[in-house]
CSV table of C-alpha atoms and ligand atoms in Angstrom, one decimal:
chain,number,residue,atom,x,y,z
Q,284,MET,CA,15.7,-1.5,-2.4
Q,285,SER,CA,14.3,1.7,-3.8
Q,286,GLN,CA,13.2,3.6,-0.8
Q,287,GLY,CA,15.4,6.7,-1.0
Q,288,GLY,CA,16.8,8.1,2.2
Q,289,ALA,CA,14.2,6.5,4.4
Q,290,LYS,CA,15.4,4.0,7.0
Q,291,LYS,CA,13.9,0.6,6.8
Q,292,LEU,CA,11.3,-0.6,9.3
Q,293,ASP,CA,12.6,-4.1,9.1
Q,294,GLY,CA,9.7,-6.5,9.7
Q,295,LYS,CA,11.7,-9.6,8.8
Q,296,GLU,CA,14.3,-9.0,11.5
Q,297,THR,CA,11.7,-7.8,14.0
Q,298,ALA,CA,9.6,-10.9,13.4
Q,299,ARG,CA,12.7,-13.1,13.8
Q,300,GLU,CA,13.4,-11.6,17.2
Q,301,ILE,CA,9.8,-12.0,18.3
Q,302,ARG,CA,9.7,-15.6,17.1
Q,303,GLU,CA,12.8,-16.4,19.1
Q,304,GLU,CA,11.2,-15.0,22.3
Q,305,LEU,CA,8.1,-17.0,21.6
Q,306,ALA,CA,10.1,-20.2,21.0
Q,307,ALA,CA,11.6,-19.7,24.5
Q,308,GLY,CA,8.1,-19.1,25.9
Q,309,CYS,CA,6.9,-22.4,24.3
Q,310,ALA,CA,9.9,-24.3,25.6
Q,311,ASP,CA,9.1,-23.0,29.1
Q,312,LEU,CA,5.4,-24.0,28.9
Q,313,LEU,CA,6.4,-27.5,27.8
Q,314,ASP,CA,9.0,-27.7,30.6
Q,315,ARG,CA,6.7,-26.6,33.4
Q,316,HIS,CA,3.3,-27.8,32.3
Q,317,GLY,CA,4.0,-30.4,29.6
Q,318,ILE,CA,1.9,-28.4,27.1
Q,319,ALA,CA,2.8,-27.4,23.5
Q,320,PRO,CA,0.5,-24.6,22.2
Q,321,GLY,CA,-1.9,-26.0,19.6
Q,322,LEU,CA,-3.0,-23.9,16.6
Q,323,SER,CA,-5.8,-25.3,14.3
Q,324,VAL,CA,-6.6,-23.6,11.0
Q,325,VAL,CA,-9.9,-24.3,9.2
Q,326,LEU,CA,-9.3,-24.0,5.5
Q,327,VAL,CA,-12.3,-24.2,3.2
Q,328,GLY,CA,-11.9,-24.6,-0.6
Q,329,ASP,CA,-8.7,-24.2,-2.7
Q,330,HIS,CA,-8.2,-20.5,-2.9
Q,331,PRO,CA,-4.5,-20.3,-4.0
Q,332,ALA,CA,-3.4,-17.4,-1.9
Q,333,SER,CA,-5.1,-19.0,1.2
Q,334,GLN,CA,-3.2,-22.2,0.6
Q,335,VAL,CA,0.1,-20.2,0.7
Q,336,TYR,CA,-0.9,-18.2,3.8
Q,337,VAL,CA,-2.0,-21.4,5.7
Q,338,ARG,CA,1.3,-23.2,4.8
Q,339,GLY,CA,3.2,-20.2,6.1
Q,340,LYS,CA,1.3,-20.2,9.3
Q,341,GLU,CA,1.7,-23.9,9.8
Q,342,LYS,CA,5.5,-23.8,9.2
Q,343,ALA,CA,6.0,-20.8,11.5
Q,344,ALA,CA,4.0,-22.5,14.3
Q,345,THR,CA,5.9,-25.7,14.1
Q,346,GLU,CA,9.3,-23.9,14.0
Q,347,THR,CA,8.3,-22.1,17.2
Q,348,GLY,CA,7.5,-25.3,19.1
Q,349,MET,CA,3.8,-25.3,18.6
Q,350,ARG,CA,1.5,-28.1,17.3
Q,351,SER,CA,-0.3,-27.1,14.2
Q,352,ALA,CA,-3.1,-28.7,12.3
Q,353,VAL,CA,-5.2,-27.8,9.3
Q,354,VAL,CA,-8.8,-28.9,9.0
Q,355,ARG,CA,-9.3,-29.0,5.2
Q,356,MET,CA,-12.9,-28.8,3.9
Q,357,PRO,CA,-14.1,-28.7,0.3
Q,358,ALA,CA,-15.4,-25.5,-1.3
Q,359,SER,CA,-18.8,-27.2,-1.3
Q,360,ALA,CA,-18.9,-27.5,2.5
Q,361,SER,CA,-22.1,-26.0,4.0
Q,362,GLU,CA,-22.1,-23.3,6.6
Q,363,GLU,CA,-23.4,-25.9,9.1
Q,364,GLU,CA,-20.5,-28.2,8.4
Q,365,ILE,CA,-18.0,-25.4,8.9
Q,366,LEU,CA,-19.7,-24.4,12.1
Q,367,LEU,CA,-19.6,-28.0,13.3
Q,368,ALA,CA,-15.8,-28.1,12.6
Q,369,VAL,CA,-15.3,-24.9,14.6
Q,370,ARG,CA,-17.3,-26.2,17.5
Q,371,ARG,CA,-15.3,-29.5,17.6
Q,372,LEU,CA,-12.1,-27.4,17.8
Q,373,ASN,CA,-13.7,-25.2,20.5
Q,374,GLY,CA,-14.2,-28.4,22.6
Q,375,ASP,CA,-10.8,-29.9,22.0
Q,376,PRO,CA,-8.5,-29.2,25.0
Q,377,ALA,CA,-5.4,-29.8,23.0
Q,378,VAL,CA,-6.3,-26.9,20.7
Q,379,HIS,CA,-5.6,-23.5,22.1
Q,380,GLY,CA,-6.0,-21.3,19.0
Q,381,VAL,CA,-8.7,-21.6,16.3
Q,382,LEU,CA,-8.4,-19.7,13.1
Q,383,VAL,CA,-10.8,-19.8,10.1
Q,384,GLN,CA,-8.9,-18.7,6.9
Q,385,LEU,CA,-10.8,-16.0,5.0
Q,386,PRO,CA,-12.2,-15.6,2.5
Q,387,LEU,CA,-14.9,-18.3,2.9
Q,388,PRO,CA,-16.8,-19.6,-0.2
Q,389,GLU,CA,-19.7,-17.5,-1.4
Q,390,GLY,CA,-22.9,-18.2,0.4
Q,391,VAL,CA,-21.2,-18.9,3.8
Q,392,ASP,CA,-21.8,-16.1,6.3
Q,393,ALA,CA,-18.3,-15.4,7.5
Q,394,ASN,CA,-19.5,-13.3,10.5
Q,395,ARG,CA,-21.6,-16.3,11.7
Q,396,VAL,CA,-18.6,-18.6,11.5
Q,397,LEU,CA,-16.2,-16.1,13.2
Q,398,GLU,CA,-18.8,-15.6,16.0
Q,399,ALA,CA,-18.8,-19.4,16.5
Q,400,ILE,CA,-15.2,-19.4,17.6
Q,401,ASP,CA,-14.7,-19.6,21.4
Q,402,PRO,CA,-13.4,-16.0,22.2
Q,403,ASP,CA,-10.7,-17.5,24.4
Q,404,LYS,CA,-9.4,-19.4,21.3
Q,405,ASP,CA,-9.9,-16.6,18.9
Q,406,VAL,CA,-6.2,-16.0,18.0
Q,407,ASP,CA,-7.1,-13.8,14.9
Q,408,GLY,CA,-9.0,-11.5,17.3
Q,409,PHE,CA,-12.0,-11.1,14.9
Q,410,HIS,CA,-14.7,-12.3,17.4
Q,411,PRO,CA,-17.0,-9.4,18.4
Q,412,VAL,CA,-16.2,-10.1,22.1
Q,413,ASN,CA,-12.5,-9.5,21.4
Q,414,ALA,CA,-13.3,-6.4,19.2
Q,415,GLY,CA,-15.3,-5.1,22.1
Q,416,ARG,CA,-12.5,-5.8,24.6
Q,417,LEU,CA,-10.1,-3.9,22.4
Q,418,LEU,CA,-12.4,-1.0,22.2
Q,419,ILE,CA,-12.8,-0.6,25.9
Q,420,GLY,CA,-9.3,-1.5,26.8
Q,421,LEU,CA,-9.8,-4.9,28.4
Q,422,PRO,CA,-7.3,-7.8,27.9
Q,423,GLY,CA,-8.2,-9.9,24.8
Q,424,PHE,CA,-6.9,-11.1,21.5
Q,425,VAL,CA,-5.9,-8.2,19.2
Q,426,PRO,CA,-6.0,-8.7,15.4
Q,427,CYS,CA,-2.5,-9.7,14.2
Q,428,THR,CA,-1.8,-7.1,11.5
Q,429,PRO,CA,-2.5,-4.0,13.6
Q,430,ALA,CA,-0.8,-5.6,16.6
Q,431,GLY,CA,2.2,-6.3,14.4
Q,432,ILE,CA,2.3,-2.7,13.1
Q,433,VAL,CA,2.5,-1.3,16.7
Q,434,GLU,CA,5.2,-3.8,17.6
Q,435,LEU,CA,7.2,-2.8,14.5
Q,436,LEU,CA,7.0,0.8,15.4
Q,437,LYS,CA,7.9,0.3,19.1
Q,438,ARG,CA,10.8,-2.1,18.4
Q,439,HIS,CA,12.3,0.5,16.1
Q,440,GLY,CA,12.1,3.1,18.9
Q,441,ILE,CA,9.5,5.3,17.1
Q,442,PRO,CA,7.9,7.5,19.7
Q,443,LEU,CA,4.1,7.3,19.6
Q,444,ALA,CA,2.6,9.3,22.5
Q,445,GLY,CA,1.4,12.7,21.4
Q,446,ARG,CA,2.2,12.1,17.7
Q,447,ARG,CA,-0.3,12.7,14.9
Q,448,ALA,CA,-1.2,9.3,13.3
Q,449,VAL,CA,-3.2,9.0,10.1
Q,450,VAL,CA,-4.6,5.6,9.2
Q,451,LEU,CA,-5.6,5.2,5.5
Q,452,GLY,CA,-8.3,2.5,5.5
Q,453,ARG,CA,-11.1,1.5,8.0
Q,454,SER,CA,-11.5,-2.3,7.6
Q,455,ASN,CA,-12.3,-4.4,10.6
Q,456,ILE,CA,-9.1,-6.3,10.3
Q,457,VAL,CA,-6.6,-3.5,9.8
Q,458,GLY,CA,-7.7,0.2,9.9
Q,459,LYS,CA,-10.2,0.2,12.7
Q,460,PRO,CA,-8.4,-1.9,15.3
Q,461,LEU,CA,-5.1,-0.1,14.4
Q,462,ALA,CA,-6.7,3.2,15.1
Q,463,ILE,CA,-7.8,2.0,18.6
Q,464,LEU,CA,-4.3,0.6,19.3
Q,465,LEU,CA,-2.7,3.9,18.3
Q,466,LEU,CA,-5.1,5.7,20.5
Q,467,ARG,CA,-4.1,3.4,23.3
Q,468,GLU,CA,-0.5,4.5,22.7
Q,469,HIS,CA,-1.7,8.1,23.1
Q,470,CYS,CA,-1.4,9.1,19.4
Q,471,THR,CA,-3.9,11.6,18.0
Q,472,VAL,CA,-5.6,9.5,15.4
Q,473,THR,CA,-7.3,10.3,12.1
Q,474,VAL,CA,-8.9,7.5,10.1
Q,475,CYS,CA,-9.4,8.0,6.3
Q,476,HIS,CA,-11.4,6.0,3.8
Q,477,SER,CA,-12.8,6.2,0.3
Q,478,ARG,CA,-15.1,9.2,1.1
Q,479,THR,CA,-12.4,11.3,2.7
Q,480,ARG,CA,-12.0,14.6,1.0
Q,481,ASP,CA,-8.4,15.9,0.3
Q,482,LEU,CA,-6.9,12.6,1.2
Q,483,ALA,CA,-3.3,13.5,0.3
Q,484,ALA,CA,-3.5,16.8,2.4
Q,485,VAL,CA,-4.9,14.9,5.4
Q,486,ALA,CA,-2.2,12.2,5.1
Q,487,ALA,CA,0.5,14.9,4.8
Q,488,GLU,CA,-0.4,16.0,8.4
Q,489,ALA,CA,0.8,12.7,9.8
Q,490,ASP,CA,3.9,12.1,11.9
Q,491,ILE,CA,3.0,8.4,11.5
Q,492,LEU,CA,1.2,7.4,8.3
Q,493,VAL,CA,-0.2,3.9,7.8
Q,494,ALA,CA,-1.5,2.9,4.4
Q,495,ALA,CA,-4.0,0.0,4.3
Q,496,ILE,CA,-6.2,0.8,1.3
Q,497,GLY,CA,-5.5,-2.0,-1.1
Q,498,ARG,CA,-4.4,0.3,-4.0
Q,499,PRO,CA,-1.0,-0.3,-5.4
Q,500,ALA,CA,1.5,2.6,-4.8
Q,501,MET,CA,-1.4,5.1,-4.4
Q,502,VAL,CA,0.4,6.8,-1.5
Q,503,THR,CA,2.7,9.1,-3.5
Q,504,GLY,CA,5.2,11.8,-2.4
Q,505,GLU,CA,2.5,14.4,-1.8
Q,506,PHE,CA,0.9,12.2,0.9
Q,507,VAL,CA,4.1,12.2,3.0
Q,508,ARG,CA,5.1,15.0,5.3
Q,509,PRO,CA,9.0,15.3,5.2
Q,510,GLY,CA,10.3,13.2,8.1
Q,511,ALA,CA,7.1,11.2,8.6
Q,512,VAL,CA,7.2,7.5,9.5
Q,513,VAL,CA,5.4,5.5,6.9
Q,514,VAL,CA,4.0,2.0,7.3
Q,515,ASP,CA,2.9,0.1,4.2
Q,516,VAL,CA,0.3,-2.6,4.9
Q,517,GLY,CA,-0.7,-3.3,1.2
Q,518,ILE,CA,0.3,-6.4,-0.6
Q,519,HIS,CA,-0.1,-6.5,-4.4
Q,520,THR,CA,1.3,-8.9,-7.0
Q,521,ILE,CA,2.6,-6.8,-9.9
Q,522,THR,CA,2.9,-8.7,-13.2
Q,523,ASP,CA,3.1,-5.9,-15.7
Q,524,GLU,CA,6.4,-4.3,-16.6
Q,525,ALA,CA,5.0,-0.8,-17.2
Q,526,GLU,CA,3.3,-0.9,-13.8
Q,527,CYS,CA,6.5,-2.2,-12.2
Q,528,ARG,CA,8.3,0.9,-13.7
Q,529,ARG,CA,5.6,3.3,-12.4
Q,530,ILE,CA,6.2,1.9,-8.9
Q,531,PHE,CA,9.9,1.1,-8.7
Q,532,GLY,CA,11.4,3.2,-11.5
Q,533,ASP,CA,14.4,1.5,-13.0
Q,534,ASP,CA,15.0,-0.8,-10.0
Q,535,ALA,CA,16.8,-3.6,-11.9
Q,536,ASP,CA,16.0,-6.4,-9.3
Q,537,ARG,CA,12.3,-5.6,-9.5
Q,538,LEU,CA,12.3,-5.5,-13.3
Q,539,ARG,CA,14.2,-8.8,-13.4
Q,540,ALA,CA,11.7,-10.4,-11.1
Q,541,VAL,CA,8.8,-9.5,-13.4
Q,542,ARG,CA,10.6,-10.6,-16.5
Q,543,GLU,CA,12.1,-13.8,-15.1
Q,544,ARG,CA,9.7,-14.9,-12.4
Q,545,GLY,CA,6.6,-13.2,-13.7
Q,546,SER,CA,5.8,-11.0,-10.8
Q,547,THR,CA,7.0,-8.8,-7.9
Q,548,LEU,CA,5.3,-7.6,-4.7
Q,549,ALA,CA,4.3,-4.0,-4.1
Q,550,GLY,CA,2.5,-2.2,-1.4
Q,551,ASP,CA,0.0,0.7,-1.1
Q,552,VAL,CA,2.9,3.2,-0.9
Q,553,HIS,CA,5.0,4.5,-3.8
Q,554,PRO,CA,8.4,3.5,-2.4
Q,555,VAL,CA,10.5,5.8,-4.4
Q,556,GLU,CA,8.4,9.0,-3.9
Q,557,ALA,CA,7.5,8.3,-0.2
Q,558,GLY,CA,11.0,7.0,0.5
Q,559,ALA,CA,12.5,10.3,-0.6
Q,560,ARG,CA,10.5,12.2,2.0
Q,561,ALA,CA,9.9,9.8,4.9
Q,562,SER,CA,12.3,9.2,7.8
Q,563,TRP,CA,11.3,5.5,8.1
Q,564,LEU,CA,9.4,3.3,5.6
Q,565,SER,CA,8.4,-0.4,5.9
Q,566,PRO,CA,9.3,-2.3,2.7
Q,567,VAL,CA,7.1,-4.7,0.8
Q,568,PRO,CA,7.9,-7.5,1.1
Q,569,GLY,CA,9.6,-7.8,4.5
Q,570,GLY,CA,7.7,-5.1,6.4
Q,571,VAL,CA,4.3,-5.7,8.0
Q,572,GLY,CA,3.7,-9.2,6.5
Q,573,PRO,CA,6.2,-11.2,8.7
Q,574,LEU,CA,4.9,-9.4,11.8
Q,575,THR,CA,1.3,-10.6,11.1
Q,576,ILE,CA,2.4,-14.2,11.4
Q,577,ALA,CA,4.6,-13.5,14.5
Q,578,MET,CA,1.6,-11.9,16.3
Q,579,LEU,CA,-0.6,-14.9,15.4
Q,580,LEU,CA,2.0,-17.1,17.2
Q,581,LYS,CA,2.1,-14.7,20.1
Q,582,ASN,CA,-1.7,-14.9,20.5
Q,583,THR,CA,-1.5,-18.7,20.3
Q,584,LEU,CA,1.0,-18.9,23.1
Q,585,GLU,CA,-1.1,-16.5,25.1
Q,586,ALA,CA,-4.2,-18.7,24.5
Q,587,ALA,CA,-2.3,-21.8,25.7
Q,588,ARG,CA,-1.1,-19.9,28.9
Q,589,LEU,CA,-4.7,-18.8,29.5
Q,590,ALA,CA,-5.9,-22.5,29.2
Q,591,VAL,CA,-3.2,-23.5,31.7
Q,592,ALA,CA,-4.1,-20.8,34.1
Q,593,ARG,CA,-7.8,-21.8,33.9
Q,594,ARG,CA,-7.0,-25.4,34.5
Q,595,GLY,CA,-5.3,-24.3,37.8
U,118,LIG,P1,-10.2,-3.6,2.6
U,118,LIG,O1,-10.4,-3.6,1.2
U,118,LIG,O2,-11.1,-4.4,3.6
U,118,LIG,O3,-10.3,-2.1,3.1
U,118,LIG,C1,-9.7,-1.0,2.4
U,118,LIG,C2,-10.0,0.3,3.0
U,118,LIG,O4,-9.3,1.3,2.2
U,118,LIG,C3,-11.4,0.6,3.1
U,118,LIG,O5,-11.7,1.3,4.4
U,118,LIG,C4,-11.7,1.6,2.0
U,118,LIG,O6,-12.6,2.6,2.2
U,118,LIG,C5,-10.3,2.3,1.9
U,118,LIG,N1,-10.0,2.7,0.5
U,118,LIG,C6,-10.1,2.0,-0.6
U,118,LIG,N2,-9.8,2.8,-1.7
U,118,LIG,C7,-9.5,4.0,-1.2
U,118,LIG,C8,-9.2,5.2,-1.8
U,118,LIG,N3,-9.0,5.3,-3.1
U,118,LIG,N4,-9.0,6.3,-1.0
U,118,LIG,C9,-9.2,6.2,0.3
U,118,LIG,N5,-9.5,5.1,0.9
U,118,LIG,C10,-9.7,4.0,0.2
U,118,LIG,O7,-8.7,-3.9,2.8
U,118,LIG,P2,-7.9,-4.5,4.1
U,118,LIG,O8,-7.9,-3.6,5.2
U,118,LIG,O9,-8.3,-5.9,4.3
U,118,LIG,O10,-6.4,-4.6,3.5
U,118,LIG,C11,-5.7,-3.4,3.0
U,118,LIG,C12,-4.5,-3.8,2.3
U,118,LIG,O11,-3.6,-4.4,3.2
U,118,LIG,C13,-4.6,-4.8,1.2
U,118,LIG,O12,-3.7,-4.5,0.2
U,118,LIG,C14,-4.3,-6.1,1.8
U,118,LIG,O13,-3.8,-7.1,0.9
U,118,LIG,C15,-3.3,-5.8,2.8
U,118,LIG,N6,-3.2,-6.6,4.0
U,118,LIG,C16,-1.9,-7.0,4.3
U,118,LIG,C17,-1.8,-7.8,5.5
U,118,LIG,C18,-0.4,-8.1,5.9
U,118,LIG,O14,-0.2,-9.1,6.6
U,118,LIG,N7,0.6,-7.4,5.4
U,118,LIG,C19,-2.9,-8.3,6.2
U,118,LIG,C20,-4.2,-7.7,5.8
U,118,LIG,C21,-4.3,-6.9,4.7
U,118,LIG,P3,-14.2,2.3,2.4
U,118,LIG,O15,-14.3,1.8,3.8
U,118,LIG,O16,-14.8,3.7,2.3
U,118,LIG,O17,-14.5,1.4,1.4
């Protein structure tokens, strides 16, 4: 792995630990209340990456002791049909978590669909009610990727309170909720985006730098203060050998992957340059990705516990 002297923020291992804890939680719920948490995913169309993500979620849920179902709809499904499917799941007492896999086909208003999910079953944490709860510090479902990033940092013993955090990216699913979570952990938070001036200089002020910009290996050495902790959220499929060399240098495993399997995965961070300066770096793959699924399962178990508590 080409990440210089930086220690690895090991998402694979951390996710394994969390999934073990969740499996124990599921067994306990089944034992005491006869309930297995139920996760239902609405998958519209045949977007290849979505198919892969959904299969991964299903497998992880089942392995943890949850019931998992996928409601498959054709790409031609109308917004009303999708809304009807979501409402059915809202009303099904065996379903505790409802997730609509994004992106939805063109012409379907994703916001309207996400707002149709019962906030108490909204295990992706994208409903405005949960976004509002997060903002003002009330209990609710937190989006999985940012929740996973905080978990990754905490479980590696990275101190957060009082540290300077810079988040690159302000999307509703990663950058913004992460900024709020880091504030909650008492970091001093700066959020950057495409209009930020002197991006590298702002990033280089960070004790904790999180890159969620969707630009392969854009975060080069000059973005990283020596000793900073760097979290790489980006996921990119690299198919070109020259691009692979730009990112990974002469890393033989990566080059072989491109030549023999046709691709390798890279993040938003340049692992060689950033890894030479950072104290910790999350790899891609094996960093934030596995935590995202673990947090989805955590939210689903929480939703099932909530349903039990409400039932009395
Ligand atoms: P979005 O495209 O929704 O947001 C990207 C953000 O980065 C925007 O705020 C944008 O600014 C900013 N940005 C884009 N280009 C630049 C630039 N050149 N300089 C500064 N800021 C820039 O992406 P997401 O948040 O959905 O995802 C980010 C990355 O994380 C992607 O690679 C995605 O694949 C990955 N991802 C990984 C997950 C995982 O589980 N590991 C889960 C979710 C995402 P502006 O707002 O001004 O346009």
